[in-house]
Short mmCIF file of C-alpha atoms in Angstrom, two decimals:
data_model
loop_
_atom_site.label_atom_id
_atom_site.label_comp_id
_atom_site.label_asym_id
_atom_site.label_seq_id
_atom_site.Cartn_x
_atom_site.Cartn_y
_atom_site.Cartn_z
CA UNK A 1 14.49 -14.24 -23.33
CA UNK A 2 11.61 -15.79 -21.40
CA UNK A 3 11.12 -15.20 -17.71
CA UNK A 4 8.78 -17.96 -16.48
CA UNK A 5 8.50 -16.69 -12.94
CA UNK A 6 6.32 -19.66 -12.05
CA UNK A 7 8.86 -22.45 -11.92
CA UNK A 8 8.10 -26.13 -12.45
CA UNK A 9 9.53 -29.12 -10.69
CA UNK A 10 10.66 -32.27 -12.48
CA UNK A 11 7.10 -33.60 -12.49
CA UNK A 12 5.88 -30.53 -14.36
CA UNK A 13 4.12 -29.11 -11.32
CA UNK A 14 4.29 -25.62 -9.93
CA UNK A 15 5.61 -25.36 -6.38
CA UNK A 16 3.07 -25.44 -3.58
CA UNK A 17 1.10 -22.23 -3.49
CA UNK A 18 2.30 -21.25 -6.93
CA UNK A 19 4.47 -18.47 -5.48
CA UNK A 20 6.43 -16.69 -8.19
CA UNK A 21 10.16 -16.49 -8.28
CA UNK A 22 11.33 -12.92 -8.28
CA UNK A 23 12.11 -11.77 -4.74
CA UNK A 24 15.20 -9.70 -5.34
CA UNK A 25 14.57 -9.34 -9.08
CA UNK A 26 13.27 -5.81 -8.59
CA UNK A 27 16.28 -4.95 -6.48
CA UNK A 28 18.57 -5.99 -9.34
CA UNK A 29 16.45 -4.21 -11.92
CA UNK A 30 16.47 -0.90 -10.05
CA UNK A 31 20.04 -0.38 -11.26
CA UNK A 32 18.74 0.03 -14.81
CA UNK A 33 19.39 3.72 -15.44
CA UNK A 34 16.57 6.13 -16.16
CA UNK A 35 16.94 6.28 -19.92
CA UNK A 36 17.71 9.81 -21.08
CA UNK A 37 16.14 10.94 -24.38
CA UNK A 38 19.53 10.95 -26.08
CA UNK A 39 20.50 7.48 -24.88
CA UNK A 40 19.58 4.39 -26.89
CA UNK A 41 18.39 1.49 -24.75
CA UNK A 42 20.41 -1.67 -25.13
CA UNK A 43 18.72 -5.11 -25.34
CA UNK A 44 20.00 -5.77 -21.81
CA UNK A 45 18.30 -2.58 -20.60
CA UNK A 46 15.01 -3.65 -22.15
CA UNK A 47 15.23 -7.17 -20.77
CA UNK A 48 16.01 -5.92 -17.27
CA UNK A 49 13.11 -3.48 -17.41
CA UNK A 50 10.73 -6.20 -18.58
CA UNK A 51 11.93 -8.57 -15.85
CA UNK A 52 11.23 -5.85 -13.30
CA UNK A 53 7.72 -5.40 -14.74
CA UNK A 54 7.00 -9.12 -14.52
CA UNK A 55 8.23 -9.31 -10.94
CA UNK A 56 6.22 -6.24 -9.93
CA UNK A 57 3.14 -7.65 -11.65
CA UNK A 58 3.35 -10.91 -9.73
CA UNK A 59 3.66 -8.90 -6.53
CA UNK A 60 0.26 -7.42 -7.39
CA UNK A 61 -1.35 -10.63 -8.67
CA UNK A 62 -0.19 -12.86 -5.83
CA UNK A 63 -0.12 -10.49 -2.87
CA UNK A 64 -1.81 -7.15 -2.41
CA UNK A 65 1.10 -5.02 -3.54
CA UNK A 66 4.89 -4.69 -3.38
CA UNK A 67 4.82 -3.69 0.29
CA UNK A 68 3.28 -6.99 1.38
CA UNK A 69 5.48 -9.07 -0.90
CA UNK A 70 8.70 -7.54 0.38
CA UNK A 71 9.57 -6.08 -3.03
CA UNK A 72 10.05 -2.47 -4.00
CA UNK A 73 7.57 -0.73 -6.26
CA UNK A 74 8.03 -0.83 -10.02
CA UNK A 75 9.85 2.28 -11.23
CA UNK A 76 7.87 4.30 -13.83
CA UNK A 77 11.12 5.03 -15.70
CA UNK A 78 11.22 1.33 -16.64
CA UNK A 79 7.71 1.23 -18.09
CA UNK A 80 8.40 2.24 -21.69
CA UNK A 81 11.43 -0.04 -22.20
CA UNK A 82 9.51 -2.87 -20.50
CA UNK A 83 6.59 -2.39 -22.90
CA UNK A 84 8.95 -2.45 -25.89
CA UNK A 85 10.53 -5.72 -24.74
CA UNK A 86 7.16 -7.23 -23.92
CA UNK A 87 6.01 -6.76 -27.50
CA UNK A 88 9.06 -8.70 -28.68
CA UNK A 89 8.39 -11.45 -26.15
CA UNK A 90 4.78 -11.77 -27.33
CA UNK A 91 5.81 -11.91 -30.98
CA UNK A 92 8.11 -14.83 -30.22
CA UNK A 93 5.40 -16.47 -28.12
CA UNK A 94 2.94 -16.19 -31.02
CA UNK A 95 5.43 -17.82 -33.37
CA UNK A 96 6.04 -20.60 -30.83
CA UNK A 97 2.29 -21.21 -30.47
CA UNK A 98 1.80 -21.39 -34.22
CA UNK A 99 4.59 -23.95 -34.58
CA UNK A 100 3.50 -26.00 -31.55
CA UNK A 101 1.97 -28.97 -33.47
CA UNK A 102 5.20 -29.60 -35.40
CA UNK A 103 7.39 -29.19 -32.33
CA UNK A 104 5.00 -31.39 -30.30
CA UNK A 105 5.22 -34.22 -32.84
CA UNK A 106 9.01 -34.11 -32.74
CA UNK A 107 9.27 -34.03 -28.94
CA UNK A 108 9.38 -36.78 -26.32
CA UNK A 109 6.34 -36.84 -23.96
CA UNK A 110 8.03 -34.92 -21.14
CA UNK A 111 9.42 -32.38 -23.59
CA UNK A 112 5.99 -31.95 -25.19
CA UNK A 113 4.44 -31.09 -21.82
CA UNK A 114 7.22 -28.56 -21.22
CA UNK A 115 6.48 -26.90 -24.57
CA UNK A 116 2.88 -26.32 -23.48
CA UNK A 117 3.86 -25.18 -19.98
CA UNK A 118 6.34 -22.71 -21.46
CA UNK A 119 3.66 -21.13 -23.65
CA UNK A 120 1.23 -20.67 -20.76
CA UNK A 121 4.02 -19.45 -18.49
CA UNK A 122 4.79 -16.82 -21.12
CA UNK A 123 1.12 -15.81 -21.03
CA UNK A 124 1.25 -15.59 -17.23
CA UNK A 125 4.37 -13.42 -17.40
CA UNK A 126 2.74 -11.17 -19.99
CA UNK A 127 -0.33 -10.76 -17.78
CA UNK A 128 1.85 -9.88 -14.79
CA UNK A 129 3.88 -7.35 -16.80
CA UNK A 130 0.71 -5.73 -18.17
CA UNK A 131 -0.72 -5.36 -14.66
CA UNK A 132 2.48 -3.61 -13.54
CA UNK A 133 2.51 -1.32 -16.58
CA UNK A 134 -1.13 -0.36 -16.09
CA UNK A 135 -0.34 0.48 -12.46
CA UNK A 136 2.34 2.91 -13.73
CA UNK A 137 -0.27 5.03 -15.57
CA UNK A 138 -0.58 7.93 -16.18
CA UNK A 139 2.82 8.25 -17.82
CA UNK A 140 3.70 10.09 -21.00
CA UNK A 141 3.80 7.70 -23.94
CA UNK A 142 2.69 4.67 -21.98
CA UNK A 143 -0.91 4.64 -23.25
CA UNK A 144 0.36 4.31 -26.82
CA UNK A 145 2.88 1.65 -25.80
CA UNK A 146 0.16 -0.35 -24.05
CA UNK A 147 -1.99 -0.24 -27.18
CA UNK A 148 0.83 -2.02 -29.00
CA UNK A 149 1.14 -4.54 -26.17
CA UNK A 150 -2.61 -5.21 -26.23
CA UNK A 151 -2.51 -5.79 -30.00
CA UNK A 152 0.34 -8.27 -29.55
CA UNK A 153 -1.53 -9.96 -26.71
CA UNK A 154 -4.54 -10.38 -28.99
CA UNK A 155 -2.44 -12.15 -31.61
CA UNK A 156 -0.82 -14.36 -28.96
CA UNK A 157 -4.19 -15.26 -27.40
CA UNK A 158 -5.60 -16.15 -30.82
CA UNK A 159 -2.63 -18.43 -31.55
CA UNK A 160 -3.00 -20.08 -28.13
CA UNK A 161 -6.77 -20.58 -28.58
CA UNK A 162 -6.09 -22.30 -31.89
CA UNK A 163 -3.92 -24.79 -29.97
CA UNK A 164 -6.31 -25.31 -27.04
CA UNK A 165 -6.31 -29.10 -27.48
CA UNK A 166 -2.54 -29.11 -26.92
CA UNK A 167 -2.72 -26.69 -23.99
CA UNK A 168 -5.42 -28.87 -22.41
CA UNK A 169 -2.83 -31.58 -21.75
CA UNK A 170 -1.93 -29.61 -18.60
CA UNK A 171 -5.46 -30.05 -17.20
CA UNK A 172 -4.55 -33.18 -15.24
CA UNK A 173 -1.36 -31.72 -13.78
CA UNK A 174 -1.32 -29.32 -10.83
CA UNK A 175 0.07 -26.43 -12.92
CA UNK A 176 -3.19 -24.59 -13.67
CA UNK A 177 -4.59 -25.33 -10.20
CA UNK A 178 -1.53 -23.88 -8.46
CA UNK A 179 -1.66 -20.76 -10.60
CA UNK A 180 -5.28 -20.21 -9.59
CA UNK A 181 -4.44 -20.72 -5.93
CA UNK A 182 -1.59 -18.21 -6.11
CA UNK A 183 -3.87 -15.34 -7.17
CA UNK A 184 -5.39 -12.94 -4.67
CA UNK A 185 -9.17 -12.58 -4.68
CA UNK A 186 -9.17 -9.38 -6.74
CA UNK A 187 -7.60 -11.21 -9.69
CA UNK A 188 -9.82 -14.30 -9.55
CA UNK A 189 -13.07 -12.65 -10.58
CA UNK A 190 -13.00 -13.10 -13.43
CA UNK A 191 -10.08 -15.44 -14.01
CA UNK A 192 -8.08 -14.90 -17.20
CA UNK A 193 -9.32 -17.18 -19.96
CA UNK A 194 -6.62 -19.86 -19.60
CA UNK A 195 -7.49 -20.28 -15.89
CA UNK A 196 -11.28 -19.97 -16.24
CA UNK A 197 -12.05 -23.64 -17.01
CA UNK A 198 -11.80 -23.55 -20.81
CA UNK A 199 -8.74 -25.79 -20.99
CA UNK A 200 -10.20 -28.34 -18.56
CA UNK A 201 -13.43 -28.47 -20.58
CA UNK A 202 -11.38 -28.94 -23.74
CA UNK A 203 -9.51 -31.82 -22.09
CA UNK A 204 -12.82 -33.55 -21.29
CA UNK A 205 -14.00 -33.03 -24.87
CA UNK A 206 -10.81 -34.62 -26.19
CA UNK A 207 -11.19 -37.58 -23.80
CA UNK A 208 -14.83 -37.96 -24.82
CA UNK A 209 -14.00 -37.97 -28.53
CA UNK A 210 -11.29 -40.59 -28.04
CA UNK A 211 -13.60 -42.79 -25.97
CA UNK A 212 -16.32 -42.37 -28.63
CA UNK A 213 -14.25 -44.30 -31.13
CA UNK A 214 -14.89 -47.43 -29.05
CA UNK A 215 -18.65 -47.00 -28.64
CA UNK A 216 -21.00 -49.64 -29.94
CA UNK A 217 -23.75 -47.81 -31.84
CA UNK A 218 -26.63 -49.44 -29.99
CA UNK A 219 -25.14 -48.69 -26.57
CA UNK A 220 -24.46 -45.09 -27.51
CA UNK A 221 -28.05 -44.65 -28.71
CA UNK A 222 -29.41 -46.17 -25.49
CA UNK A 223 -27.24 -43.84 -23.39
CA UNK A 224 -28.50 -40.93 -25.46
CA UNK A 225 -32.14 -41.85 -24.80
CA UNK A 226 -31.55 -42.14 -21.06
CA UNK A 227 -29.60 -38.88 -21.06
CA UNK A 228 -32.37 -37.05 -22.91
CA UNK A 229 -34.97 -38.21 -20.38
CA UNK A 230 -32.78 -37.15 -17.45
CA UNK A 231 -32.16 -33.74 -19.05
CA UNK A 232 -35.89 -33.27 -19.57
CA UNK A 233 -36.63 -34.16 -15.93
CA UNK A 234 -34.03 -31.71 -14.62
CA UNK A 235 -35.25 -28.92 -16.91
CA UNK A 236 -38.79 -29.53 -15.70
CA UNK A 237 -37.65 -29.43 -12.05
CA UNK A 238 -35.82 -26.17 -12.68
CA UNK A 239 -38.83 -24.58 -14.36
CA UNK A 240 -41.13 -25.72 -11.57
CA UNK A 241 -38.81 -24.38 -8.85
CA UNK A 242 -38.47 -21.04 -10.63
CA UNK A 243 -42.25 -20.83 -11.08
CA UNK A 244 -42.90 -21.55 -7.39
CA UNK A 245 -40.16 -19.40 -5.88
CA UNK A 246 -39.89 -16.62 -8.44
CA UNK A 247 -37.25 -14.15 -7.29
CA UNK A 248 -37.77 -14.79 -3.59
CA UNK A 249 -35.09 -15.95 -1.19
CA UNK A 250 -35.62 -19.43 0.21
CA UNK A 251 -34.83 -20.03 3.86
CA UNK A 252 -34.45 -23.80 3.48
CA UNK A 253 -31.62 -25.25 1.37
CA UNK A 254 -32.75 -26.14 -2.16
CA UNK A 255 -33.14 -29.84 -2.97
CA UNK A 256 -30.47 -31.24 -5.32
CA UNK A 257 -31.52 -31.42 -8.98
CA UNK A 258 -28.85 -34.03 -9.72
CA UNK A 259 -25.99 -35.74 -7.89
CA UNK A 260 -22.69 -37.39 -8.77
CA UNK A 261 -20.34 -39.62 -6.78
CA UNK A 262 -16.55 -39.33 -7.16
CA UNK A 263 -14.67 -42.24 -8.78
CA UNK A 264 -13.27 -43.28 -5.38
CA UNK A 265 -16.69 -43.03 -3.72
CA UNK A 266 -15.54 -40.54 -1.07
CA UNK A 267 -17.22 -37.34 -2.32
CA UNK A 268 -20.59 -36.33 -3.70
CA UNK A 269 -21.48 -33.34 -5.88
CA UNK A 270 -24.95 -31.79 -5.95
CA UNK A 271 -26.45 -29.60 -8.66
CA UNK A 272 -28.46 -26.92 -6.85
CA UNK A 273 -30.58 -23.93 -7.69
CA UNK A 274 -29.22 -20.72 -6.14
CA UNK A 275 -30.77 -19.82 -2.80
CA UNK A 276 -32.19 -16.72 -4.48
CA UNK A 277 -33.20 -16.24 -8.09
CA UNK A 278 -32.91 -12.47 -7.91
CA UNK A 279 -30.42 -10.48 -9.93
CA UNK A 280 -29.77 -9.43 -13.50
CA UNK A 281 -28.47 -11.66 -14.88
CA UNK A 282 -30.05 -14.28 -12.59
CA UNK A 283 -27.73 -16.05 -10.18
CA UNK A 284 -26.25 -19.22 -11.53
CA UNK A 285 -26.68 -22.87 -10.69
CA UNK A 286 -24.27 -24.29 -8.12
CA UNK A 287 -22.36 -27.57 -8.10
CA UNK A 288 -21.58 -28.12 -4.42
CA UNK A 289 -19.20 -30.75 -3.04
CA UNK A 290 -19.54 -32.75 0.19
CA UNK A 291 -17.80 -35.66 1.84
CA UNK A 292 -19.51 -39.06 1.95
CA UNK A 293 -16.87 -40.72 4.11
CA UNK A 294 -14.89 -39.17 6.94
CA UNK A 295 -11.66 -40.27 5.26
CA UNK A 296 -12.40 -38.29 2.10
CA UNK A 297 -10.39 -35.10 1.59
CA UNK A 298 -12.14 -32.06 0.10
CA UNK A 299 -8.81 -30.23 0.06
CA UNK A 300 -7.81 -32.17 -3.04
CA UNK A 301 -10.32 -30.02 -4.96
CA UNK A 302 -8.46 -26.79 -4.17
CA UNK A 303 -7.59 -24.88 -7.31
CA UNK A 304 -9.49 -27.37 -9.48
CA UNK A 305 -12.19 -27.04 -12.11
CA UNK A 306 -15.49 -28.89 -12.39
CA UNK A 307 -16.59 -29.67 -15.96
CA UNK A 308 -20.35 -30.20 -16.26
CA UNK A 309 -21.14 -31.38 -19.75
CA UNK A 310 -18.98 -29.11 -21.88
CA UNK A 311 -18.75 -26.20 -19.42
CA UNK A 312 -15.82 -25.75 -17.04
CA UNK A 313 -15.93 -23.54 -13.94
CA UNK A 314 -13.29 -23.07 -11.20
CA UNK A 315 -14.06 -24.52 -7.78
CA UNK A 316 -14.12 -21.89 -5.05
CA UNK A 317 -13.88 -22.16 -1.27
CA UNK A 318 -16.25 -19.83 0.56
CA UNK A 319 -16.46 -19.42 4.30
CA UNK A 320 -19.80 -18.97 6.04
CA UNK A 321 -21.70 -19.52 9.27
CA UNK A 322 -22.27 -23.14 8.34
CA UNK A 323 -18.60 -23.76 7.62
CA UNK A 324 -16.67 -23.92 4.36
CA UNK A 325 -18.63 -24.23 1.12
CA UNK A 326 -16.83 -25.90 -1.77
CA UNK A 327 -18.68 -25.09 -4.97
CA UNK A 328 -18.59 -23.87 -8.57
CA UNK A 329 -21.21 -21.61 -10.16
CA UNK A 330 -22.60 -22.08 -13.67
CA UNK A 331 -24.45 -19.40 -15.63
CA UNK A 332 -28.15 -20.22 -15.76
CA UNK A 333 -28.61 -19.83 -19.51
CA UNK A 334 -25.54 -21.79 -20.56
CA UNK A 335 -26.53 -24.76 -18.38
CA UNK A 336 -30.19 -24.56 -19.38
CA UNK A 337 -29.23 -24.51 -23.07
CA UNK A 338 -26.95 -27.53 -22.60
CA UNK A 339 -29.77 -29.49 -20.97
CA UNK A 340 -32.06 -28.53 -23.86
CA UNK A 341 -29.76 -30.43 -26.23
CA UNK A 342 -30.82 -33.64 -24.48
CA UNK A 343 -27.38 -35.20 -24.84
CA UNK A 344 -26.20 -37.66 -22.18
CA UNK A 345 -22.90 -35.75 -22.14
CA UNK A 346 -24.71 -32.69 -20.73
CA UNK A 347 -24.97 -34.52 -17.40
CA UNK A 348 -21.41 -35.81 -17.29
CA UNK A 349 -19.24 -34.41 -14.51
CA UNK A 350 -15.44 -34.36 -14.25
CA UNK A 351 -13.08 -32.64 -11.83
CA UNK A 352 -9.68 -31.53 -13.12
CA UNK A 353 -7.08 -32.38 -12.04
CA UNK A 354 -8.29 -35.67 -10.71
CA UNK A 355 -9.11 -38.28 -13.27
CA UNK A 356 -12.23 -39.88 -14.60
CA UNK A 357 -15.94 -39.19 -14.78
CA UNK A 358 -18.08 -38.98 -11.66
CA UNK A 359 -21.09 -41.33 -11.53
CA UNK A 360 -24.58 -39.85 -11.84
CA UNK A 361 -26.61 -41.10 -8.83
CA UNK A 362 -30.00 -40.55 -7.22
CA UNK A 363 -29.91 -37.07 -5.62
CA UNK A 364 -32.05 -38.32 -2.71
#
């Protein structure tokens, strides 16, 4: 049995807001009897307990608790049977992930996308159930049961990571974006790995490798030379700014180090130093988005990921005195190391979902 509380419409997209199914699921699951020591749980008991755990977990992930979601709290008496069923679910999910390439090859395009969505929906359900089980602690026997669940999760995550290029086919749908939008703030920092930008970055890498088959060697070499010079200039600007400002806070906004225009020409993205270089580790670089034309819609970036070079980071909306800031933050060292490679691809910028590469333009 798979729960898939995040439902998909016929276009493979999660419903607006990504709200999980499950209102009323807990009410049904409360009838599962408290299992006495001398009573053997039936498969139906285990499945009902696990369904209750998944529903309760989504109440925590997507609201601030069962009270605000209109659902009753998860009953501790369901925790151990839920953990037992969850291990079985994860074992089947691992087997499905390992066989994905063969099943993908045999499937029609729409069916292939559903295979990937089902695997990640299973991972979402497992995360939700684990959150609910952890909230039931302390409970006799549950620590040991959770150790088994964590071991099964590790195997499932490894199998999914091995199939990242298949999972990345969802990067240009709204599925991953809607899942991110559904989470409350406490569960966004950090995002779980499948929502943290890895799959979007993998999608860009796959697109880049396919496009590379059509490159003419001389053109590719020329692009590489130009890219290396641009990377060197940006690294020099970063080093100069850090030397001048040190760890101090700057009152004036930092000048863009690089800029990109969206494929439709309506938006611009700036690569900026943080307003302060203090902190350990140092604060990251920021890719900040702005409208060029009044008709452009920043809202289309909600829930998305910006991929700079080979690094993907979720786009966040932050409110402030100056209005809403739409930006993604990149770790200083990872971006600096990418620029050191001198590859033109280090300065490529994509937004997922949303299509093609943004054009590198003069930041002034």
